Amino acid sequence: MIIDIHGHYTTAPAPVGAWRDLQVAFAKGEGTAPDPASLSVSDDQIRESIENNQLKLMNERGSDITVFSPRASFMAHHIGDLEVSKTWARMCNDLVARVSQLFPERFLMGAMLPQSPGEDPATSIPELVRAVEELGAVTVNINPDPSAGRWTAPAITDRSWYPLYEKLVEYEIPAMIHVSSTCMPNVMHTTGDHYLNADTTAFMQLIRGGDTLFRDFPDLKLVIPHGGGAIPYHWGRFRGLAMALGKPELEEYIWNNVFVDTCVYHQPGIDLLTNIVPVDNVLFASEMIGAVRDIDPRTGHYFDDTKRYVDATANFTDAQRQQVYEGNARRVYPRLDRALTARGL
């Protein structure tokens, strides 16, 4: 089985975006707050949005299951206040839950959290509980920068995050550390400079404080997406910085709790990642349909067809490849494993 742990509902039916536009206008002081009940999306609209997009490509590329969460750039936690975020998160989570209900053999739900700049991370716990207990979420996305590029939030190792982490550990839920959109004029490409900068920044926060965090939460599982940002290319720098900060050897306090995915869109990148990151810490993913949607003219294949790169790398044995495709996801995402087992998969 091939499990893709990183997919987003980037093809949601048009009424979803139209409703959000009204909510964004309200947050800017224009008009009234739209009623969540006014959003009408039929099952047929959801089926069409999935069958003609994600499911079509999954079938063509040979992946079996996708962990599916709301569109990351649409989380936009900096828009409005906490109540705006709560409403939007609830609606987006309900929508991806419907996808997993309509395609139970192909999609498992991941949830967004209703974060908001300046708000205590614990305010997200009620929606986490609802997503897990009522909707069947197997993971959540945590935004380390709800301020959309200003980085006003405490580092993800700060104790203010601890109540949320306690709940994640209780539920056996790994968290993907995933930012959303950006409002900074010189860092304006959401899936380019903002995402990749954020992945590296989050990992650097874990270097500075991860030894304490993971001592306090030895069972906490965090996923750094998009190949871990600069992790593979600058592993030597990160090790040296950890030493300069008086930390233990980096491998001693990172790889028990931190994982990276394979959302890297060329063969040399995957080869480097799989040479540096231990095989136990690599999770197959494509982010499809996401950041890069075109065909690479050099190969004739889609950039985000990451299975091709994992298949081709010489760094894995066949057994290790299957570990990346399935075994690691089942181990790191216990609720995913139980859900698949319950379905006979």
XYZ file of N, CA and C in Angstrom, residues 206-303:
294
model
N 13.201 23.948 16.787
C 13.346 22.639 17.434
C 14.801 22.358 17.816
N 15.735 22.866 17.036
C 17.136 22.733 17.435
C 17.388 23.480 18.736
N 16.836 24.691 18.845
C 17.082 25.502 20.031
C 16.382 24.967 21.265
N 15.194 24.400 21.103
C 14.435 23.999 22.280
C 13.900 22.585 22.270
N 14.224 21.825 21.238
C 13.666 20.488 21.116
C 14.154 19.517 22.165
N 15.369 19.723 22.671
C 15.862 18.805 23.697
C 14.958 18.843 24.931
N 14.527 20.047 25.320
C 13.597 20.166 26.450
C 12.202 19.697 26.070
N 11.707 20.131 24.906
C 10.352 19.767 24.480
C 10.176 18.253 24.424
N 11.127 17.566 23.805
C 10.959 16.129 23.620
C 11.306 15.341 24.882
N 12.011 15.961 25.805
C 12.152 15.340 27.125
C 10.820 15.396 27.858
N 10.102 16.513 27.696
C 8.810 16.661 28.345
C 7.713 15.866 27.638
N 7.848 15.698 26.319
C 6.855 14.972 25.519
C 7.564 13.938 24.640
N 8.030 12.855 25.230
C 8.782 11.874 24.453
C 7.970 11.192 23.364
N 6.643 11.247 23.463
C 5.793 10.595 22.459
C 5.209 11.573 21.437
N 5.578 12.844 21.521
C 5.090 13.831 20.561
C 5.720 13.578 19.201
N 4.900 13.617 18.146
C 5.385 13.404 16.785
C 5.083 14.648 15.949
N 6.129 15.248 15.371
C 5.996 16.445 14.540
C 6.548 16.156 13.148
N 5.827 16.586 12.135
C 6.241 16.399 10.746
C 6.590 17.755 10.155
N 7.809 17.878 9.641
C 8.226 19.087 8.916
C 8.041 18.796 7.435
N 7.119 19.486 6.746
C 6.796 19.126 5.366
C 7.811 19.657 4.366
N 7.505 19.373 3.098
C 8.293 19.862 1.971
C 9.759 19.448 2.097
N 9.938 18.168 2.498
C 11.289 17.636 2.623
C 12.060 18.160 3.805
N 11.370 18.857 4.724
C 12.057 19.374 5.898
C 12.753 20.697 5.672
N 12.347 21.434 4.631
C 13.005 22.712 4.373
C 14.474 22.510 4.048
N 15.348 23.163 4.778
C 16.788 23.098 4.504
C 17.484 21.948 5.229
N 16.719 21.079 5.898
C 17.336 20.017 6.692
C 18.377 19.221 5.903
N 18.030 18.644 4.747
C 19.025 17.788 4.076
C 20.249 18.564 3.611
N 20.030 19.722 3.021
C 21.141 20.453 2.416
C 22.075 21.036 3.464
N 21.540 21.425 4.611
C 22.344 22.109 5.632
C 22.470 21.300 6.928
N 22.441 19.988 6.830
C 22.527 19.181 8.037
C 23.808 19.465 8.822
N 24.906 19.653 8.126
C 26.161 19.966 8.816
C 26.085 21.286 9.566
N 25.492 22.283 8.949
C 25.316 23.575 9.629
C 24.449 23.408 10.873
N 23.337 22.676 10.728
C 22.451 22.496 11.873
C 23.159 21.755 13.003
N 23.925 20.739 12.693
C 24.669 20.021 13.730
C 25.654 20.952 14.436
N 26.348 21.759 13.633
C 27.311 22.688 14.213
C 26.654 23.742 15.077
N 25.502 24.246 14.639
C 24.789 25.236 15.445
C 24.288 24.632 16.747
N 23.804 23.394 16.691
C 23.376 22.735 17.919
C 24.533 22.608 18.901
N 25.696 22.237 18.405
C 26.872 22.140 19.268
C 27.212 23.491 19.870
N 27.160 24.549 19.033
C 27.492 25.885 19.524
C 26.505 26.359 20.584
N 25.280 25.857 20.522
C 24.260 26.214 21.507
C 24.325 25.340 22.756
N 25.279 24.449 22.784
C 25.424 23.580 23.949
C 24.424 22.452 23.997
N 23.872 22.088 22.846
C 22.886 21.028 22.787
C 23.575 19.666 22.631
N 22.834 18.587 22.887
C 23.373 17.263 22.590
C 23.589 17.109 21.088
N 24.251 16.031 20.692
C 24.355 15.729 19.264
C 22.947 15.709 18.681
N 22.764 16.373 17.549
C 21.430 16.639 17.016
C 20.605 15.366 16.840
N 21.235 14.318 16.335
C 20.501 13.074 16.127
C 19.903 12.538 17.418
N 20.490 12.875 18.549
C 20.055 12.305 19.824
C 18.701 12.845 20.283
N 18.316 14.038 19.819
C 17.050 14.590 20.310
C 16.103 15.026 19.199
N 16.421 14.694 17.952
C 15.536 15.065 16.858
C 14.801 13.860 16.275
N 15.511 12.802 15.945
C 14.905 11.766 15.121
C 13.965 10.828 15.860
N 13.863 10.929 17.174
C 12.824 10.172 17.861
C 11.445 10.815 17.702
N 11.420 12.091 17.338
C 10.157 12.835 17.354
C 9.850 13.623 16.094
N 10.827 13.833 15.222
C 10.653 14.699 14.059
C 10.756 13.860 12.779
N 9.850 14.141 11.845
C 9.774 13.403 10.594
C 9.677 14.393 9.438
N 10.096 13.979 8.264
C 9.997 14.825 7.077
C 9.255 14.052 5.999
N 8.666 14.787 5.063
C 7.973 14.116 3.968
C 8.764 14.243 2.667
N 8.254 13.612 1.625
C 8.968 13.572 0.340
C 8.419 14.569 -0.668
N 7.860 15.680 -0.194
C 7.373 16.715 -1.113
C 8.553 17.531 -1.633
N 9.391 16.884 -2.400
C 10.578 17.464 -3.034
C 10.483 17.087 -4.504
N 10.632 18.060 -5.397
C 10.158 17.855 -6.755
C 11.246 17.660 -7.801
N 12.333 17.027 -7.416
C 13.297 16.559 -8.425
C 14.120 15.432 -7.819
N 14.708 14.610 -8.698
C 15.415 13.418 -8.239
C 16.611 13.731 -7.349
N 17.484 14.702 -7.713
C 18.615 14.977 -6.819
C 18.184 15.385 -5.414
N 17.049 16.091 -5.301
C 16.567 16.490 -3.986
C 16.151 15.292 -3.145
N 15.416 14.372 -3.747
C 15.019 13.151 -3.031
C 16.241 12.318 -2.688
N 17.211 12.251 -3.598
C 18.415 11.479 -3.311
C 19.162 12.055 -2.113
N 19.241 13.375 -2.025
C 19.918 13.996 -0.893
C 19.139 13.753 0.396
N 17.822 13.974 0.342
C 16.999 13.786 1.529
C 17.143 12.362 2.071
N 17.066 11.383 1.184
C 17.093 9.993 1.632
C 18.495 9.529 2.001
N 19.500 10.323 1.672
C 20.859 10.035 2.108
C 21.142 10.611 3.493
N 20.440 11.690 3.848
C 20.701 12.394 5.110
C 19.743 11.981 6.209
N 18.449 11.933 5.909
C 17.434 11.646 6.918
C 17.293 10.136 7.084
N 17.291 9.622 8.308
C 17.127 8.181 8.509
C 15.834 7.676 7.870
N 15.875 6.476 7.328
C 14.711 5.939 6.637
C 13.491 5.870 7.549
N 13.696 5.665 8.851
C 12.576 5.615 9.788
C 11.828 6.931 9.889
N 12.441 8.015 9.427
C 11.877 9.356 9.605
C 11.386 9.974 8.304
N 11.313 9.181 7.251
C 10.862 9.670 5.952
C 9.456 9.146 5.683
N 8.529 10.054 5.381
C 7.137 9.720 5.101
C 6.811 10.092 3.669
N 6.231 9.153 2.925
C 5.895 9.462 1.541
C 4.793 10.508 1.470
N 4.957 11.486 0.579
C 3.952 12.524 0.371
C 4.213 13.205 -0.962
N 3.178 13.844 -1.472
C 3.307 14.569 -2.745
C 2.780 15.998 -2.674
N 1.934 16.292 -1.687
C 1.249 17.592 -1.580
C 0.343 17.838 -2.783
N -0.031 16.799 -3.433
C -0.832 16.876 -4.643
C -2.314 17.078 -4.300
N -3.045 18.018 -4.866
C -2.593 18.956 -5.901
C -2.208 20.241 -5.184
N -0.948 20.683 -5.317
C -0.513 21.746 -4.449
C 0.364 22.783 -5.093
N 1.596 22.874 -4.592
C 2.455 24.010 -4.886
C 2.861 24.094 -6.351
N 3.200 22.945 -6.941
C 3.708 22.915 -8.320
C 2.837 21.956 -9.103
N 2.141 22.458 -10.115
C 1.135 21.653 -10.807
C 1.500 21.355 -12.256
N 2.660 21.790 -12.697
C 3.014 21.662 -14.100
C 3.838 20.413 -14.368
N 4.011 20.136 -15.653
C 4.873 19.044 -16.107
C 6.283 19.582 -16.293
N 7.254 18.846 -15.806
C 8.660 19.212 -15.964
C 9.082 18.911 -17.404
N 9.439 19.930 -18.183
C 9.802 19.672 -19.584
C 11.043 18.808 -19.734
N 11.844 18.698 -18.673
C 13.051 17.881 -18.761
C 12.754 16.393 -18.621
N 11.643 16.078 -17.956
C 11.324 14.668 -17.730
C 10.044 14.222 -18.423
N 9.161 15.177 -18.735
C 7.873 14.824 -19.301
C 6.863 14.362 -18.273
N 7.200 14.500 -16.980
C 6.314 14.076 -15.906
C 6.025 15.261 -14.982
N 4.922 15.148 -14.247
C 4.586 16.205 -13.306
C 5.674 16.335 -12.240
N 5.980 17.569 -11.889
C 6.949 17.814 -10.823
C 6.556 17.082 -9.538
